[in-house]
Coordinates of C-alpha atoms and ligand atoms in Angstrom, one line a residue:
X10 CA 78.4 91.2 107.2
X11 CA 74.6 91.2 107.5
X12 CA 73.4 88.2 109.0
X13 CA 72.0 87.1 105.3
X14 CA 75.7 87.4 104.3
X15 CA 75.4 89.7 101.3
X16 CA 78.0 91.9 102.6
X17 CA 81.3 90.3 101.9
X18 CA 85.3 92.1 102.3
X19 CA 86.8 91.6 99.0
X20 CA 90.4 91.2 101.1
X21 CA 89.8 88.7 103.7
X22 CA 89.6 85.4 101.2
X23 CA 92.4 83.8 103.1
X24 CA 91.3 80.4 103.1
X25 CA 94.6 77.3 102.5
X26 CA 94.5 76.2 99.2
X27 CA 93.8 72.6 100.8
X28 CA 90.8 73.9 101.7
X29 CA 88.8 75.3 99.0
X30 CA 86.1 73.6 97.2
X31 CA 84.4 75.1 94.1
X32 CA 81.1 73.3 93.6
X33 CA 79.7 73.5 90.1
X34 CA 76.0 73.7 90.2
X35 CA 73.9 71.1 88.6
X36 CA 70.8 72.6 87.1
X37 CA 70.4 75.8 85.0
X38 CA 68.3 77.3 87.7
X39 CA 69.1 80.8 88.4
X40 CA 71.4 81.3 85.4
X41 CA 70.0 84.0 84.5
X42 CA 70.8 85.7 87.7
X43 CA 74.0 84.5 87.6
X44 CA 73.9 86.3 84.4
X45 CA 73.1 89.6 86.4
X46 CA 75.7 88.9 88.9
X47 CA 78.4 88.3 86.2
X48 CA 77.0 91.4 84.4
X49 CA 77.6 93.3 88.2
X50 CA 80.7 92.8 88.8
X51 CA 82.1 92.9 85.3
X52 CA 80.6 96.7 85.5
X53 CA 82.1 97.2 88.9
X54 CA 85.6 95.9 87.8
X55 CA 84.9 98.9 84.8
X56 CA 83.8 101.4 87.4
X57 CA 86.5 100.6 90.1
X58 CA 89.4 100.5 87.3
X59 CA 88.1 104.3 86.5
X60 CA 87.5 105.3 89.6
X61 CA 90.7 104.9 90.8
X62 CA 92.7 106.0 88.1
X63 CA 90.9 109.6 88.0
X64 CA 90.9 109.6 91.6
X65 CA 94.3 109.7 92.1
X66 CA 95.5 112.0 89.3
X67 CA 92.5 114.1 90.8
X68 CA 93.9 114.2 94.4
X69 CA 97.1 115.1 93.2
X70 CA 96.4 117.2 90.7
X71 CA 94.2 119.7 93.1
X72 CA 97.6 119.4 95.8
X73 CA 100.3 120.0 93.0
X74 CA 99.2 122.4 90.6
X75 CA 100.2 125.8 91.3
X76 CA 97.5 128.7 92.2
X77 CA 97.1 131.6 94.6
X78 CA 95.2 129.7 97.1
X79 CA 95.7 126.2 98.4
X80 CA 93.0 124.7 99.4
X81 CA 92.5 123.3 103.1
X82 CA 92.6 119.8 103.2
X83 CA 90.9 119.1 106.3
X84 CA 88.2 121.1 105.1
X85 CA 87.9 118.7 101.7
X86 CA 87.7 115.7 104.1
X87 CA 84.9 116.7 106.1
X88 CA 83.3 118.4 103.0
X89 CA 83.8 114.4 101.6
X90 CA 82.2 113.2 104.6
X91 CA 78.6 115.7 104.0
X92 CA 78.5 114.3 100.2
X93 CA 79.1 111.1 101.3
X94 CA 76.5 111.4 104.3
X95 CA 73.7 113.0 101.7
X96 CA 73.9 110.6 99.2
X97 CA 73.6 107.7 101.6
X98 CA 70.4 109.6 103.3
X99 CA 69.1 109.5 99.3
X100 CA 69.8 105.8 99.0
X101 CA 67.9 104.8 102.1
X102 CA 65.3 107.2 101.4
X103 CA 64.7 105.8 97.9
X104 CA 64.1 102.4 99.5
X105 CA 61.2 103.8 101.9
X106 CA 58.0 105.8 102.0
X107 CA 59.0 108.9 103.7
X108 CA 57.2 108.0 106.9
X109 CA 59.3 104.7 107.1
X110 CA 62.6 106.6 106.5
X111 CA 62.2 108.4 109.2
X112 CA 61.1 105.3 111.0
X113 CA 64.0 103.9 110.0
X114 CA 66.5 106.5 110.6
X115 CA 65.0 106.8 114.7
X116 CA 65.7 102.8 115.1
X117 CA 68.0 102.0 113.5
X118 CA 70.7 104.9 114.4
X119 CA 69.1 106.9 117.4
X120 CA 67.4 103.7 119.2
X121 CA 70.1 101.8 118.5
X122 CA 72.8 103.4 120.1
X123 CA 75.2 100.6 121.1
X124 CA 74.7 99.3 117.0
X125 CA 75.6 103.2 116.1
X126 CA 78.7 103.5 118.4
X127 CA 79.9 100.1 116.8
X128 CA 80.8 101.7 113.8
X129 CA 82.7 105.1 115.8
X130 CA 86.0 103.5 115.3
X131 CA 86.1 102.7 111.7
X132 CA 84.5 106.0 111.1
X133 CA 87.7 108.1 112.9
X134 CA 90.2 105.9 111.7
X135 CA 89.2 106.3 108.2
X136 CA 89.0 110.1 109.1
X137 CA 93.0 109.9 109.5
X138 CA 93.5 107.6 106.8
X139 CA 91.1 110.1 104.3
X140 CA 93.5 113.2 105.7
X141 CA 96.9 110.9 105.7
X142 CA 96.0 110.4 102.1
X143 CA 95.7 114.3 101.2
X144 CA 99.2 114.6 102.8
X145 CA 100.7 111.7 100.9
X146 CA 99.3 113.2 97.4
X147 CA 100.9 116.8 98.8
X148 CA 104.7 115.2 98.8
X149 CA 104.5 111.8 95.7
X150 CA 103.9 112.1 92.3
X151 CA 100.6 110.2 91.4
X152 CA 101.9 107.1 90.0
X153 CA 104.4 106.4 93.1
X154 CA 101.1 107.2 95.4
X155 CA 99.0 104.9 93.6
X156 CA 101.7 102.0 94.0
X157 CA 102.5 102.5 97.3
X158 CA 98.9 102.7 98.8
X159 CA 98.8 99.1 97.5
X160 CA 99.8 98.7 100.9
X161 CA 96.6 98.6 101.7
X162 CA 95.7 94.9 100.1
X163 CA 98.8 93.7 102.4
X164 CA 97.8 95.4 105.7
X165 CA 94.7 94.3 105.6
X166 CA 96.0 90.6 104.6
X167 CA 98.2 91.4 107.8
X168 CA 95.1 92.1 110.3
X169 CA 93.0 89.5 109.0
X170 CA 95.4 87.2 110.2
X171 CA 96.0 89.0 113.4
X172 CA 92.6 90.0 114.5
X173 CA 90.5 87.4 112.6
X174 CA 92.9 84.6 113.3
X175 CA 92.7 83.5 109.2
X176 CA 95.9 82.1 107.8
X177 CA 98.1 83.3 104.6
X178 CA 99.0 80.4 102.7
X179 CA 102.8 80.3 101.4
X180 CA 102.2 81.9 97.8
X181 CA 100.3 84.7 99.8
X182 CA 103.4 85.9 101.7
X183 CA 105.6 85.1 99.5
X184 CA 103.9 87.9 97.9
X185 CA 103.8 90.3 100.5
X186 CA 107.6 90.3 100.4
X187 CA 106.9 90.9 96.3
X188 CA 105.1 93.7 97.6
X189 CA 107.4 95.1 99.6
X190 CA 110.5 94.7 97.4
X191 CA 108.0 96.6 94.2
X192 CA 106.8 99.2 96.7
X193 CA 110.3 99.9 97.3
X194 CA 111.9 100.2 94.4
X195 CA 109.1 102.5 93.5
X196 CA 110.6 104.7 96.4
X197 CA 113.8 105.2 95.3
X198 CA 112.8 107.3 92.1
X199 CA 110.1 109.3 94.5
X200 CA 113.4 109.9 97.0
X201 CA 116.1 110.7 94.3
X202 CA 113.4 112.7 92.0
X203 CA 111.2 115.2 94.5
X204 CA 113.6 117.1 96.5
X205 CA 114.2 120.1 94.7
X206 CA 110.4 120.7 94.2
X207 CA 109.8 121.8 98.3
X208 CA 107.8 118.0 98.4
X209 CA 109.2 115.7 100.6
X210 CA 108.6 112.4 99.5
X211 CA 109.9 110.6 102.7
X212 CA 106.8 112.6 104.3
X213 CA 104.3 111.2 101.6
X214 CA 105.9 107.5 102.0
X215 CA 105.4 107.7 105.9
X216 CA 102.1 109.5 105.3
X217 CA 100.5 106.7 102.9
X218 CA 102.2 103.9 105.0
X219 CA 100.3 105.1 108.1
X220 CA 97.3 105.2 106.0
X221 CA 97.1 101.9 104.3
X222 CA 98.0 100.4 108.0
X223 CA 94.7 102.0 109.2
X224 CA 92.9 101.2 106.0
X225 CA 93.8 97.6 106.9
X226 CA 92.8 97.6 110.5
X227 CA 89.4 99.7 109.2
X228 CA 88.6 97.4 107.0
X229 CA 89.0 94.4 109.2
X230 CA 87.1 96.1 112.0
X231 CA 83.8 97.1 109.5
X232 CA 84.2 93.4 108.7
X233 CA 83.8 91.9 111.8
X234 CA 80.8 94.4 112.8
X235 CA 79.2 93.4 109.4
X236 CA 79.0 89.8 110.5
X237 CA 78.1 89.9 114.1
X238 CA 75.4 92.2 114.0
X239 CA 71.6 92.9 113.3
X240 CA 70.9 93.3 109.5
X241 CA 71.5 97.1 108.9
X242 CA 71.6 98.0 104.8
X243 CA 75.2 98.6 103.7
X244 CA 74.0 102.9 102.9
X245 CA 73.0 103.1 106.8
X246 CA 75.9 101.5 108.2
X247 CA 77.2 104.6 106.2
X248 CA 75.1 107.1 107.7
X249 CA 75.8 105.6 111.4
X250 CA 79.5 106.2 110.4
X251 CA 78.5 109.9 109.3
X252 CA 77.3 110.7 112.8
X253 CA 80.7 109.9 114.0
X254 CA 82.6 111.2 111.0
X255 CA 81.3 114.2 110.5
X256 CA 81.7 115.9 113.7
X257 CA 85.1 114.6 114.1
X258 CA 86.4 115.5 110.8
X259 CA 85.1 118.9 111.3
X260 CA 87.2 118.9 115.0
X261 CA 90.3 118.4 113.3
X262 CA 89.8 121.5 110.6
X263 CA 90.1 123.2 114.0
X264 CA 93.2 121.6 115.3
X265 CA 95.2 121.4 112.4
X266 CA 94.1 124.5 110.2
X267 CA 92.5 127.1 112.9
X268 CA 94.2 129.7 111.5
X269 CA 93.6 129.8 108.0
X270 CA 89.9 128.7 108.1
X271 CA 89.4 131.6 110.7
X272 CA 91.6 133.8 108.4
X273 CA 90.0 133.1 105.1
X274 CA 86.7 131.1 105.7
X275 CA 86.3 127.3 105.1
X276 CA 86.0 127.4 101.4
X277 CA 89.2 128.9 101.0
X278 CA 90.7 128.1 97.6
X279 CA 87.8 125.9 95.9
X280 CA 87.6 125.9 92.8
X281 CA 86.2 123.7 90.3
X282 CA 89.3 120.7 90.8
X283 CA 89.0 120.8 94.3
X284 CA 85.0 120.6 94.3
X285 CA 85.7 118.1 91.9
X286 CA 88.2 115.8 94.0
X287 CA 85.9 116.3 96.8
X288 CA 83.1 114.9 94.6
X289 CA 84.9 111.9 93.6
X290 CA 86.8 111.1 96.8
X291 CA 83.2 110.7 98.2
X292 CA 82.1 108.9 95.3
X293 CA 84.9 106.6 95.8
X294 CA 84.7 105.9 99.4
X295 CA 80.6 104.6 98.7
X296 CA 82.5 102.1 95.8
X297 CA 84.3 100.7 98.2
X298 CA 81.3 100.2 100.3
X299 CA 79.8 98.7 97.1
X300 CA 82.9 96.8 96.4
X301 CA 82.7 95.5 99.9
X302 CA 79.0 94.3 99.5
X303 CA 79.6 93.0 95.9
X304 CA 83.2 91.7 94.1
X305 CA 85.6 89.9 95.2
X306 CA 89.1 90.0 95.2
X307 CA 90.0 89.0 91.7
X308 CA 87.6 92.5 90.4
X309 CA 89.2 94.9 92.8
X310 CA 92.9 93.3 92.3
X311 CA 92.3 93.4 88.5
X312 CA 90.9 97.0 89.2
X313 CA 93.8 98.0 91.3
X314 CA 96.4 96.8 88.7
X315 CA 94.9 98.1 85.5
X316 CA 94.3 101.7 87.6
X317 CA 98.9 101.8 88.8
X318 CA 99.0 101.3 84.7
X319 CA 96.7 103.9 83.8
X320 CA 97.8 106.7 86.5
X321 CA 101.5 106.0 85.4
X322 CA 100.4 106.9 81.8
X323 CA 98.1 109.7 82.8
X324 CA 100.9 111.1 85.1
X325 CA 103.4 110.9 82.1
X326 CA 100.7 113.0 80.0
X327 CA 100.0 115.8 82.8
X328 CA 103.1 116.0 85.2
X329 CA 105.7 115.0 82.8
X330 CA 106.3 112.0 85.1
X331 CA 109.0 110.1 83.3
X332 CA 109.3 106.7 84.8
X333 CA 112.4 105.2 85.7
X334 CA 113.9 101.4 84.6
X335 CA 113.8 100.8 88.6
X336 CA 110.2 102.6 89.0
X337 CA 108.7 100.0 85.9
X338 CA 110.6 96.9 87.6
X339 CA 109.1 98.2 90.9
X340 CA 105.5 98.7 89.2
X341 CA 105.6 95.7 87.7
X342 CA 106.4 93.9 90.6
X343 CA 104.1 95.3 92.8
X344 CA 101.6 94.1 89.8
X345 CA 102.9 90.6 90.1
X346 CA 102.5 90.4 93.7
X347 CA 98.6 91.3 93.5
X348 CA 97.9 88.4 91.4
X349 CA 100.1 86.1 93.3
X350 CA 97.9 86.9 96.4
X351 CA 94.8 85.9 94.9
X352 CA 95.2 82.3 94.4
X353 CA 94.9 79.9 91.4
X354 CA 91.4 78.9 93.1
X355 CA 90.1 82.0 93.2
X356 CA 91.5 83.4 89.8
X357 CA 89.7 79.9 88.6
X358 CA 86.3 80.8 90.2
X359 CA 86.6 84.6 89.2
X360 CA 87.0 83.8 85.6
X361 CA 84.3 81.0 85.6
X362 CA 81.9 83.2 87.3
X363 CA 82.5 85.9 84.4
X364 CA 81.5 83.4 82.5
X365 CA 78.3 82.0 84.3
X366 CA 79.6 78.9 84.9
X367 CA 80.4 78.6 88.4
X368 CA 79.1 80.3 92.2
X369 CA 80.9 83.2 93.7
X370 CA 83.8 83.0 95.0
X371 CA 81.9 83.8 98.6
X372 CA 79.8 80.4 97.8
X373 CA 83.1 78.8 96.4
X374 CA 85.0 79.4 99.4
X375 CA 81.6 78.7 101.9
X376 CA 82.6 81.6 103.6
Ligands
C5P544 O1 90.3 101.1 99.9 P1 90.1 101.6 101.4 O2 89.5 100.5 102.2 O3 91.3 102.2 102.0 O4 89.0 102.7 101.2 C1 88.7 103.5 102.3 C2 87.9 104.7 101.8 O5 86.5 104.3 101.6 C3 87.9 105.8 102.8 O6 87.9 107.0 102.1 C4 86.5 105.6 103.5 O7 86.1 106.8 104.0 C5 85.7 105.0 102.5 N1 84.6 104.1 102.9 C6 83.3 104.5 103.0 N2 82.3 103.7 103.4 C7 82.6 102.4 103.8 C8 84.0 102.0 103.8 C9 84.9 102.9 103.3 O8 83.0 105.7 102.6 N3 81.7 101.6 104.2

């Protein structure tokens, strides 16, 4: 978090119930921008609701369908990492005369060498995590992905209390089991359904549970750099994790996929869908960076939950996924357990602050 405390991890609002005060501001001053603020987020809970909906039946869409040439997934991850790198150069650019850009770029990442390195090991582990996901999409259908890499809101629950020393209250884990039991039920459809098809689903479960354990840690760690260090705009922390990303991401198209890249060249089945997914898998990793700096909990939960409803339905339409009873129970569950997590204080201050009428839930919660 930047030392003015914009940035803020939607996850890591683990504060006792005891504990939380939600002061109600006394004078109309800045309504208006609480107006704006509202107006945000509600567009971000829109966006991120979209977002990852299409960006899972994407992913697996470009994995599953069947064509002459399978793409290389490495190569889509590093390819994710460029977009993601030039659109962050654009940002910063558009806040700067060129000569200050520059400027800015030779301090802030080149001069600052210990601040750059900082963000190296988010920056590899979400390499693995970006790659880990391509191999889940490969082996589950999309709905079972999508439910299963809610994972990710436990692990990182999980390292906040480990590496941040936070606490869970009771209703929180007592919802991480909810998790678990939803996430498994899930799995047993994927494991009874998948095996004739050549996809292994025990792969894709192992696969997106390895990936939502790094997405936890990763998140955690970007957290804790955010706070304790100079004030660096969120789209440069980006491009000092591109220096590190890039490179590495482009090592491993040569470890894992040497053969085929020196075989057939790089771009070796793109097409449109898998330029696409690239596209939007870079588009989606900035929203989380957005996410990160702007909503809370409550908009990405509510995102998270209304996107499992909308990729089961979309998979239903274009992989004739037919959900079981003990996938839907599973869903559901996994559903309930999100909004169990966020507590009755924070579901309070969400829905107030949609409405104007109280702070965020970063104020709320003096964080
Ligand atoms: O939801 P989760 O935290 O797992 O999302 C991680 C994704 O967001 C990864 O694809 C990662 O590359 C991307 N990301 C990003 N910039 C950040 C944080 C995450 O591109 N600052």
């Amino acid at each position: 978090m930047g030392k003015n405390g914009d940035d803020f991890h939607p996850l890591l609002h683990t504060t006792p119930e005891s504990s939380v005060k939600i002061p109600v501001p006394s004078v109309s001053v800045g309504r208006e921008s609480s107006h704006t603020r509202s107006g945000m987020k509600t567009a971000i809970l829109i966006w991120l609701t979209l977002q990852n909906s299409i960006h899972t039946l994407l992913i697996r869409y470009s994995r599953a369908r069947e064509v002459d040439a399978m793409f290389v997934s490495t190569v889509a991850v590093w390819l994710t990492e460029v977009i993601k790198c030039v659109i962050c150069l654009f940002l910063v650019a558009q806040e700067e005369t060129p000569r200050r850009f520059i400027h800015a770029l030779k301090t802030q990442i080149i001069e600052q060498p210990y601040d750059t390195m900082k963000v190296c090991i988010p920056a590899m582990i979400y390499i693995v995590q970006n790659n880990l996901f391509y191999v889940a999409a490969s082996h589950l259908d999309a709905a079972t992905f999508m439910i299963t890499s809610q994972l990710k809101i436990f692990t990182a629950a999980i390292f906040t209390v480990i590496i941040l020393r936070r606490s869970l209250n009771r209703t929180q884990w007592f919802a991480l089991a909810v998790l678990f039991a939803g996430v498994s039920l899930v799995q047993l459809q994927g494991t009874k359904s998948k095996e004739i098809t050549g996809e292994s689903p025990f792969i894709g479960f192992v696969a997106v549970v390895v990936a939502c354990c790094l997405s936890g840690f990763a998140g955690i760690y970007f957290e804790k750099i955010l706070k304790g260090s100079a004030p660096v705009s969120l789209w440069m922390r980006n491009v000092q994790m591109a220096v590190f990303a890039i490179p590495s991401s482009f090592i491993a198209i040569y470890m894992q996929d040497a053969k085929t890249v020196n075989e057939y060249g790089l771009l070796y089945g793109f097409d449109s869908i898998v330029w696409l997914t690239v596209l939007w898998y870079g588009i989606g990793g900035l929203s989380v960076a957005v996410c990160i700096k702007y909503a809370d909990n409550i908009a990405k939960n509510f995102a998270t939950s209304v996107a499992i409803v909308l990729s089961t339905i979309g998979s239903m339409f274009l992989f004739d996924f037919i959900p079981s009873l003990t996938f839907l129970l599973g869903a559901a569950l996994v559903i309930f357990s999100i909004f169990l997590y966020s507590s009755h204080q924070a579901m309070v201050a969400a829905l107030g602050r949609l409405r104007g009428e109280i702070p965020s839930t970063k104020e709320a919660f003096c964080l």
